GROMACS .gro file of C-alpha atoms in nm:
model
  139
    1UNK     CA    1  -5.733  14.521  -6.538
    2UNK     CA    2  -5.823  14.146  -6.458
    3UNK     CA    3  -6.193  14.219  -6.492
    4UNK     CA    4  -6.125  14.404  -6.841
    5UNK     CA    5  -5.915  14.045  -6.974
    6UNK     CA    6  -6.184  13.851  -6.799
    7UNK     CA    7  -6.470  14.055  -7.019
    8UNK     CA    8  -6.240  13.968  -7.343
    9UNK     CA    9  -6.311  13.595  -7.241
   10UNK     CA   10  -6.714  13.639  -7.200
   11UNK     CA   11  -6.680  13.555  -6.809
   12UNK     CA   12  -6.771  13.760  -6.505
   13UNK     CA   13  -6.559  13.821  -6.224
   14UNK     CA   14  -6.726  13.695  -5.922
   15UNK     CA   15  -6.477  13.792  -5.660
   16UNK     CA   16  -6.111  13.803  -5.555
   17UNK     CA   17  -5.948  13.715  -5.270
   18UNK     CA   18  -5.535  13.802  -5.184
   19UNK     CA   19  -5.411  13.633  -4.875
   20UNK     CA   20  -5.085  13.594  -4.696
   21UNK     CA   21  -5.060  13.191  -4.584
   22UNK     CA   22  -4.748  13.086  -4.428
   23UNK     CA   23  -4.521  13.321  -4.605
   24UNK     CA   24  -4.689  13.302  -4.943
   25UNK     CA   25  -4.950  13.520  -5.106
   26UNK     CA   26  -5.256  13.346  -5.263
   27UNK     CA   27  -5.447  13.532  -5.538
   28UNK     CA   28  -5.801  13.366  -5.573
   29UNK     CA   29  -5.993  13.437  -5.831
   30UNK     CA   30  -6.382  13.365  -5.862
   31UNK     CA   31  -6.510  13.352  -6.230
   32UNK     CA   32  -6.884  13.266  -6.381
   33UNK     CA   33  -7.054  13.234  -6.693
   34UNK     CA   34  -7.435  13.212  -6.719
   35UNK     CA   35  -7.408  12.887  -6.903
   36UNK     CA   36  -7.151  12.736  -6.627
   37UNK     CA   37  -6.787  12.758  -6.608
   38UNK     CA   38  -6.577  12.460  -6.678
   39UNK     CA   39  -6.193  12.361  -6.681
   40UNK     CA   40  -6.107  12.508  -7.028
   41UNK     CA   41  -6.271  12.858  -6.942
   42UNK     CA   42  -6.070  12.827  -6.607
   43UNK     CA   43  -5.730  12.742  -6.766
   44UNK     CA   44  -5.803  13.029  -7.044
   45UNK     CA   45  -5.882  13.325  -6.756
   46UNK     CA   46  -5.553  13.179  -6.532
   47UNK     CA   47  -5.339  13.247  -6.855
   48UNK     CA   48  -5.519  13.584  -6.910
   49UNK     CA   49  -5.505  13.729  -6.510
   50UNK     CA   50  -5.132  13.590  -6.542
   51UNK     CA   51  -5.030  13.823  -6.813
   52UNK     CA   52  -5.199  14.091  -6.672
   53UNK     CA   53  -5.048  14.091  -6.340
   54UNK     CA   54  -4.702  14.036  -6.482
   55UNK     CA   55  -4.765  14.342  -6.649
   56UNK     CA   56  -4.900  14.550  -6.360
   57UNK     CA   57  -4.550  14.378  -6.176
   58UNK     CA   58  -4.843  14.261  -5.864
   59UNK     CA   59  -4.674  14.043  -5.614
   60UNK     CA   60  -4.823  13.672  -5.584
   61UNK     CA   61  -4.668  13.343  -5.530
   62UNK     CA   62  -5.014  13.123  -5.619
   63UNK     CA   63  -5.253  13.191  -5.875
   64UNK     CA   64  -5.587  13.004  -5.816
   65UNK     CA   65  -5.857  13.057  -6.077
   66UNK     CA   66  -6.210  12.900  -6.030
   67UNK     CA   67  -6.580  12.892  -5.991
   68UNK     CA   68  -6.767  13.056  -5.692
   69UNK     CA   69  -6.914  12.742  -5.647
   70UNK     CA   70  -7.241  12.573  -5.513
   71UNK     CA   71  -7.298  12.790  -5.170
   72UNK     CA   72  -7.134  13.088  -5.411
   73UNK     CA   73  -7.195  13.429  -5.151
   74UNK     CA   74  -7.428  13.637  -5.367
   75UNK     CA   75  -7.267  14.014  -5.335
   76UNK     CA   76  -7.435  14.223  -5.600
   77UNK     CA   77  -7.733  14.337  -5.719
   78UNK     CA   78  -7.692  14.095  -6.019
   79UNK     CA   79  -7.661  13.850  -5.848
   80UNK     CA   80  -7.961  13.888  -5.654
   81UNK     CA   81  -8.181  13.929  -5.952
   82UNK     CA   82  -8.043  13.586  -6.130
   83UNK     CA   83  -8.081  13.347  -5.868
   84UNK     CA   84  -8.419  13.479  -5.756
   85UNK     CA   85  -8.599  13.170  -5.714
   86UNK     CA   86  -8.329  13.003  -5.521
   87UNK     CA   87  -8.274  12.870  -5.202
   88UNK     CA   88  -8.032  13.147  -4.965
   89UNK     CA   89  -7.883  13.125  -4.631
   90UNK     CA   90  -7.868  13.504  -4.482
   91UNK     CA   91  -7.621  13.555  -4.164
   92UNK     CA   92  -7.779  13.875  -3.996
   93UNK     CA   93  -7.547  14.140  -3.776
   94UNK     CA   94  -7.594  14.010  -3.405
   95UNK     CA   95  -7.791  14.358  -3.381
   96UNK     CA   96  -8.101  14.232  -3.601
   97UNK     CA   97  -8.398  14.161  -3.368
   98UNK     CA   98  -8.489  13.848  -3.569
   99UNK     CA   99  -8.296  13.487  -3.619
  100UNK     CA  100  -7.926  13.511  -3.734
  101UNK     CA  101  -7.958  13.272  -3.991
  102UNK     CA  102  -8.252  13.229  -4.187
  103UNK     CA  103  -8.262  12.960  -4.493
  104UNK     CA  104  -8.528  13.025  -4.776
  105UNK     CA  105  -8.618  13.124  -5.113
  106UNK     CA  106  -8.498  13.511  -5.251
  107UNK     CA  107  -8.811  13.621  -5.375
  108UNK     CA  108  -8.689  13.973  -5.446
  109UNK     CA  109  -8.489  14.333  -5.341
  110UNK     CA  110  -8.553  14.674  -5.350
  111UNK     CA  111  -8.310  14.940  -5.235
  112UNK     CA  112  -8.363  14.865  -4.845
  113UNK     CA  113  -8.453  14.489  -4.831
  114UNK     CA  114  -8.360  14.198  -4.955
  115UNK     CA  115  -8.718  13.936  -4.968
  116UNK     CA  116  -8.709  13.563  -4.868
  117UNK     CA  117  -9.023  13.298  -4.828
  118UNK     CA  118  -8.934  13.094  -4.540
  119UNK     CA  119  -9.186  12.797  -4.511
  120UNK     CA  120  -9.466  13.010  -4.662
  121UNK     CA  121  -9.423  13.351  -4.502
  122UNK     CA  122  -9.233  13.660  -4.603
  123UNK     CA  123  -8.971  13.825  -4.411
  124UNK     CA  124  -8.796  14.152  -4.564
  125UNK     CA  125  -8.461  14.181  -4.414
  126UNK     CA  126  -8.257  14.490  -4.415
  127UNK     CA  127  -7.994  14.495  -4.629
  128UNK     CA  128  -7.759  14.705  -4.365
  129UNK     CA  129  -7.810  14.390  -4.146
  130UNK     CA  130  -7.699  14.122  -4.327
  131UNK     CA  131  -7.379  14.021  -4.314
  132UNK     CA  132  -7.364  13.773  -4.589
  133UNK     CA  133  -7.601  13.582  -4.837
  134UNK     CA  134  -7.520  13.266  -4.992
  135UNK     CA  135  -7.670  13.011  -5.241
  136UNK     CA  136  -7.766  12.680  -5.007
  137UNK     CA  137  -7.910  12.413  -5.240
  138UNK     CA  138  -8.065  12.107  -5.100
  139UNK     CA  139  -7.866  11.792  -5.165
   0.00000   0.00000   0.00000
């Protein structure tokens, strides 16, 4: 339902988070647009996801609607394929016989490995043992 009133608007859900903090629930919501997302398109998907969960009667006492961000965590295979090019930090499962954190550029995936150059060489890492990927731009 939000990702069907987030289509209508032309913007991509990114991810969604629903947590209890002292007493009150938080609904975050990730959005992102190939061109960028900015404060309008923000406003226009809170009013949307609003109306929607009003209607689906879904508990929440904060609504938070915004970009994933510069270090956004890249989840799907989408993602993967559009910011090929880019620098990533991968977090490995403490079981992976190689470093637990390895900072490069995603070259690539197939349906086993996800491909980073790291100072000129090529490691394939196993998808099953990484625990998350994120964008890590130099600033």
């Amino acid at each position: 339902m939000v990702e069907e009133r987030l289509n209508e608007l032309e913007l991509e859900l990114v991810d969604i988070e629903y947590r209890k903090e002292n007493k009150e629930q938080f609904l975050r919501v990730f959005i992102d647009k190939d061109s960028g997302v900015d404060l309008e398109m923000c406003s226009q998907a809170n009013r949307a996801i609003k109306e929607s969960l009003d209607e689906q009667e879904i508990p929440y006492d904060y609504l938070e609607v915004s970009s994933p961000g510069l270090e956004r965590v890249l989840k799907k295979e989408r993602d993967w394929e559009r910011f090929s090019g880019y620098r990533v930090r991968i977090k490995t499962r403490k079981s992976f016989p190689g470093p637990q954190r390895i900072i490069g550029i995603l070259l690539g995936f197939d349906s086993e490995n996800i491909a980073v150059e790291v100072d000129g060489e090529l490691y394939k890492v196993p998808r099953d043992m990484i625990t998350i990927i994120r964008l890590h731009p130099e600033i």
